[in-house]
PDB file of C-alpha atoms in Angstrom:
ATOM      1  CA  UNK A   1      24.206   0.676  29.858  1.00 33.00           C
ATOM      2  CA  UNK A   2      23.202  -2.454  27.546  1.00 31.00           C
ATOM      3  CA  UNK A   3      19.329  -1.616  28.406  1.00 34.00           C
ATOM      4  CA  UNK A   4      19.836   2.067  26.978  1.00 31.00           C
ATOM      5  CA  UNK A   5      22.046   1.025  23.558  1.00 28.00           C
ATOM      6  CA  UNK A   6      18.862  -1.459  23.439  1.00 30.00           C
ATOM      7  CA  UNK A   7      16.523   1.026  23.332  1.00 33.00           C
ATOM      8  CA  UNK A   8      18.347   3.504  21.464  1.00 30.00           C
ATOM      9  CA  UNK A   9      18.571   0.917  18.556  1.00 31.00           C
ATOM     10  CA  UNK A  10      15.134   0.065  18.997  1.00 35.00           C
ATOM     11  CA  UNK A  11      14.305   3.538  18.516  1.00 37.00           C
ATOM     12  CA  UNK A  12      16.560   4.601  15.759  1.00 37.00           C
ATOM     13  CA  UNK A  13      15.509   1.660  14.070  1.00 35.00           C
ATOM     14  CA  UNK A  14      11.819   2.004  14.041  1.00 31.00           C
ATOM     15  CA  UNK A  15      12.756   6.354  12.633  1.00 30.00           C
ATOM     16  CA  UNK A  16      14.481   4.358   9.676  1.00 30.00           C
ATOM     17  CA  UNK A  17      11.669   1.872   9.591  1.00 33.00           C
ATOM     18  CA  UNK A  18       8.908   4.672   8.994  1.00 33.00           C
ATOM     19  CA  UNK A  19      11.604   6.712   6.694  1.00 30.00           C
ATOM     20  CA  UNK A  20      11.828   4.037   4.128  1.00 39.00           C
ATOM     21  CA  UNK A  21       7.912   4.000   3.600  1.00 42.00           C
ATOM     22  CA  UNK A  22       8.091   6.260   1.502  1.00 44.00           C
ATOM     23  CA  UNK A  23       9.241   9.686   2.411  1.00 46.00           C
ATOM     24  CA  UNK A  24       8.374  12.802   2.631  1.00 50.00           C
ATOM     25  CA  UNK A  25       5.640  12.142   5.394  1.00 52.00           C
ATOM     26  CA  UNK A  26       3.867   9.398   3.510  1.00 71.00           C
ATOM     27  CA  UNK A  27       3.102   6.444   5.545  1.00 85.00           C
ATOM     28  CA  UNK A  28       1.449   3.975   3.571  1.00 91.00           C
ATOM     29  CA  UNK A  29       3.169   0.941   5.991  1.00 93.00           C
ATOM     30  CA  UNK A  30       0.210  -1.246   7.974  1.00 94.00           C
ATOM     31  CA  UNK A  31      -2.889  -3.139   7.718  1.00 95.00           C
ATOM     32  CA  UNK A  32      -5.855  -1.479   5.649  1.00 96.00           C
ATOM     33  CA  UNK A  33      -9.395  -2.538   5.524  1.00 94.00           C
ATOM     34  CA  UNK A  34     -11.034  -2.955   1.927  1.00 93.00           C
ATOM     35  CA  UNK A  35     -13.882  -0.227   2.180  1.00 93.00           C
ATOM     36  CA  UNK A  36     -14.666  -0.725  -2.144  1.00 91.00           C
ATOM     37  CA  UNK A  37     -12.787  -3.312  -4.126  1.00 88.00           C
ATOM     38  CA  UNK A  38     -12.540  -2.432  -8.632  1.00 88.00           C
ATOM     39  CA  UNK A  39     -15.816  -2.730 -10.198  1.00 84.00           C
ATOM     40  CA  UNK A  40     -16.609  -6.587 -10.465  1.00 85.00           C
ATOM     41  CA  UNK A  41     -14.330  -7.843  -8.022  1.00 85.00           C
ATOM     42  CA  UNK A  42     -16.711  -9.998  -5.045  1.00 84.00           C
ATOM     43  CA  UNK A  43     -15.213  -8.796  -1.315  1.00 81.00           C
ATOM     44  CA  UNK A  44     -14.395 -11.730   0.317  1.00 86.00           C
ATOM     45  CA  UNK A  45     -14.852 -11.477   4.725  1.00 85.00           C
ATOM     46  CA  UNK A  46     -11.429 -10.940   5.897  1.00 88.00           C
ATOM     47  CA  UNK A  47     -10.070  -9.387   3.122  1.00 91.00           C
ATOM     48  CA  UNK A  48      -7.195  -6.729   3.964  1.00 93.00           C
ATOM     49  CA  UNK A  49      -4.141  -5.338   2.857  1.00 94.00           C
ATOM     50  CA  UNK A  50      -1.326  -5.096   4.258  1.00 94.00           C
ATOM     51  CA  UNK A  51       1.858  -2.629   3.047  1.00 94.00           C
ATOM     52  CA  UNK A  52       5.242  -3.028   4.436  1.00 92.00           C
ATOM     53  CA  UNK A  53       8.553  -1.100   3.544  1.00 89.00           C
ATOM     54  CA  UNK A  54       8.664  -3.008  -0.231  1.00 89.00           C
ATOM     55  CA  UNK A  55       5.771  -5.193  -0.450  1.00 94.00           C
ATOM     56  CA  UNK A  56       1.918  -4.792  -0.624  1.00 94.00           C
ATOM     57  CA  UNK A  57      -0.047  -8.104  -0.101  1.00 94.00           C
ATOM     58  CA  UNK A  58      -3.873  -9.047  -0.603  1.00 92.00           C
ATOM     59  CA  UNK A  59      -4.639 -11.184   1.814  1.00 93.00           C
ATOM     60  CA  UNK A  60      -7.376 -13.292   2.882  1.00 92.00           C
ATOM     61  CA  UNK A  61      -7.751 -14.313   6.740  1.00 90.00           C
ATOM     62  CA  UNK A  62      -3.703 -14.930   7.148  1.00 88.00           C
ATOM     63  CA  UNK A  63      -3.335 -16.310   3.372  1.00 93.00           C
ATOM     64  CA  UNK A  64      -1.677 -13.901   1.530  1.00 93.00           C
ATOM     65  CA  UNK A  65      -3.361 -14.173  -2.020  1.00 91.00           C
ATOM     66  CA  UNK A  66      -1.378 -11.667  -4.161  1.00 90.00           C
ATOM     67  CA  UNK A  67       1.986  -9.876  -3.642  1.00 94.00           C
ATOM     68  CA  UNK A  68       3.520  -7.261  -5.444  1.00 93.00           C
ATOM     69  CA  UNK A  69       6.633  -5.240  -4.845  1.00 95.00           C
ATOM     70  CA  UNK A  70       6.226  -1.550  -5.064  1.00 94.00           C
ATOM     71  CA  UNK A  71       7.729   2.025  -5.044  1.00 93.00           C
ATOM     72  CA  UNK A  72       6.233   5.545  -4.262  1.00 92.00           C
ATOM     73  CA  UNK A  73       7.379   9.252  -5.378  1.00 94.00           C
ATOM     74  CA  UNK A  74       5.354  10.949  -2.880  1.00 92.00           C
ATOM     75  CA  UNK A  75       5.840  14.182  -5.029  1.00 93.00           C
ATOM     76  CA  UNK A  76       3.499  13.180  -7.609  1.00 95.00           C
ATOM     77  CA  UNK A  77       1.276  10.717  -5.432  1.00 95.00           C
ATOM     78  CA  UNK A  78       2.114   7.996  -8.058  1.00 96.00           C
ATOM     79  CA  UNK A  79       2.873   4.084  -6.998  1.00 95.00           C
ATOM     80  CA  UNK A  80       4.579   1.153  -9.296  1.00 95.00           C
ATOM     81  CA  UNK A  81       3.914  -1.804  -8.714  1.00 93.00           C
ATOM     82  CA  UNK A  82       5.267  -5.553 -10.115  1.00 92.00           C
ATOM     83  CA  UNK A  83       4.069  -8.574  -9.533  1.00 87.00           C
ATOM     84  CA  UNK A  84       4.803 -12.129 -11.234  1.00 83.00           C
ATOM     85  CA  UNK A  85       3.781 -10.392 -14.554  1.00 79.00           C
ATOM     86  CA  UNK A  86       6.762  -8.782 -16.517  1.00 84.00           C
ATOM     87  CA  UNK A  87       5.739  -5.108 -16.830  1.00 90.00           C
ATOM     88  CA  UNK A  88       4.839  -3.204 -13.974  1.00 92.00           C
ATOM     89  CA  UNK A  89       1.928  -1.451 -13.192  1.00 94.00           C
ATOM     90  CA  UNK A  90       1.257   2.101 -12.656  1.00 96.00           C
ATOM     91  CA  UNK A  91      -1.131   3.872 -10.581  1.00 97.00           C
ATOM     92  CA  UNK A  92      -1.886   6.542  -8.496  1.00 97.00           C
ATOM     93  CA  UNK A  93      -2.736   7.258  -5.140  1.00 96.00           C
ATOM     94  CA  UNK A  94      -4.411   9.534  -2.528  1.00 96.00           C
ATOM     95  CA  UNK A  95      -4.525  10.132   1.228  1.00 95.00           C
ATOM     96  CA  UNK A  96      -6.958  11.604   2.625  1.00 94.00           C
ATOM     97  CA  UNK A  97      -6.479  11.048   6.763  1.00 93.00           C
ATOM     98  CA  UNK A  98      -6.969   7.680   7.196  1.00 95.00           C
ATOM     99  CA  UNK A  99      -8.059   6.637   3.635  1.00 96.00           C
ATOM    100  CA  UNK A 100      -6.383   5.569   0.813  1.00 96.00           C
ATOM    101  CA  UNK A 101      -7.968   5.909  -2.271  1.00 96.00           C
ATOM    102  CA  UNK A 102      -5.687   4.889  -5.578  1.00 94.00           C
ATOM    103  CA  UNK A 103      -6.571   3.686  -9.336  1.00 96.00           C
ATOM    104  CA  UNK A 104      -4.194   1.226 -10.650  1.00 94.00           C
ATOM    105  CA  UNK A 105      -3.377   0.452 -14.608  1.00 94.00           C
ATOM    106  CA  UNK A 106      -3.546  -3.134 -16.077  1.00 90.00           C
ATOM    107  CA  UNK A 107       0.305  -4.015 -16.548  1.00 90.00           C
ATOM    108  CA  UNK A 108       1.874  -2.423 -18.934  1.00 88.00           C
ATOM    109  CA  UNK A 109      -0.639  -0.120 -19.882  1.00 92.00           C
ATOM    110  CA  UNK A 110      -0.572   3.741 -18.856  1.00 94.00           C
ATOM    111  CA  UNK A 111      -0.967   5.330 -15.381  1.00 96.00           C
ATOM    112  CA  UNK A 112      -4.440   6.767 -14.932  1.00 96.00           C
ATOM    113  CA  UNK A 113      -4.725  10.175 -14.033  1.00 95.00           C
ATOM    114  CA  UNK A 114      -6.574  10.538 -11.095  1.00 95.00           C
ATOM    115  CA  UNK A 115      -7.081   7.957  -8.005  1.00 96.00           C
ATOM    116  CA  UNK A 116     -10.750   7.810  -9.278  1.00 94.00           C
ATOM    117  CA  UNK A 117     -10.405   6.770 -12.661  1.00 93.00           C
ATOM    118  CA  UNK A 118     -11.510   3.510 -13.796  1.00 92.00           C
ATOM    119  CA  UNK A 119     -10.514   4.304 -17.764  1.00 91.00           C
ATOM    120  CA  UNK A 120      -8.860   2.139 -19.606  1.00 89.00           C
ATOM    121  CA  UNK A 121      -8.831  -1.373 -17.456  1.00 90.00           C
ATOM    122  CA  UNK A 122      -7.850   0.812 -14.678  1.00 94.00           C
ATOM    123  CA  UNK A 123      -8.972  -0.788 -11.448  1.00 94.00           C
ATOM    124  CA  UNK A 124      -9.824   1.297  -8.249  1.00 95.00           C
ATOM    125  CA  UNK A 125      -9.444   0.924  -4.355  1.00 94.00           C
ATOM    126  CA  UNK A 126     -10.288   2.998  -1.494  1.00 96.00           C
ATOM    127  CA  UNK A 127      -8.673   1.254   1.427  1.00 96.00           C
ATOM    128  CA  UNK A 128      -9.236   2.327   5.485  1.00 96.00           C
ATOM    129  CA  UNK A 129      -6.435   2.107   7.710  1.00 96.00           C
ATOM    130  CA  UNK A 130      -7.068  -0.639  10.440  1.00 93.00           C
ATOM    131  CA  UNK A 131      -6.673   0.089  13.890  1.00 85.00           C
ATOM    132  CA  UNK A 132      -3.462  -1.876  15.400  1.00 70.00           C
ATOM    133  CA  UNK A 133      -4.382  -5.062  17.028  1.00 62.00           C
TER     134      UNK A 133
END
């Protein structure tokens, strides 16, 4: 009886686990492979990044170089993040299969319009999802 609760929780908690990412059938949650980093940015070996229910990190090797809390409205594909800075920044995002593609404003300035622009400071990512390990 304890084995079965055990994996019923373990079960019903990995549904709420993949619910919270950020509904709607958007899964942004894992490791992702840097395929292009914003113009002028130098890709470091090892770099990834990894999403979890709140928090995106750039990392390098297992250092984690940047973190930024985020949110999602899957509706309109958009994403805000915050970092240390005090005003957020904006972006949005698209998924095409495995590959994430999303243009991000400098903070505090406007969202760009499409995951491709690079307008305005705007910096842009296309991101592969990494196979589990």
């Amino acid at each position: 009886m304890k084995i079965l609760l055990l994996i019923t929780l373990l079960i019903g908690g990995t549904v709420v686990y993949r619910m919270k990412s950020g509904g709607e059938g958007v899964d942004l949650q894992g490791r992702w492979k840097v395929v292009s980093l914003p113009e002028g940015w130098k890709k470091v070996p090892a770099m990834d990044v990894m999403v979890t229910d709140d928090e995106i990190q750039i990392r390098v090797g297992t250092v984690i170089s940047s973190k930024l809390s985020y949110t999602l409205d899957p509706a309109s594909s958009t994403i805000d993040a915050q970092g240390a800075g005090k005003d957020p920044q904006r972006g949005i995002y698209h998924l095409d299969g495995e590959t994430l593609t999303l243009s991000v404003g400098a903070e505090g300035k406007p969202r760009p319009e499409s995951p491709d622009s690079t307008e305005g400071g705007a910096v842009r990512w296309v991101l592969q999802r990494a196979p589990n390990p």
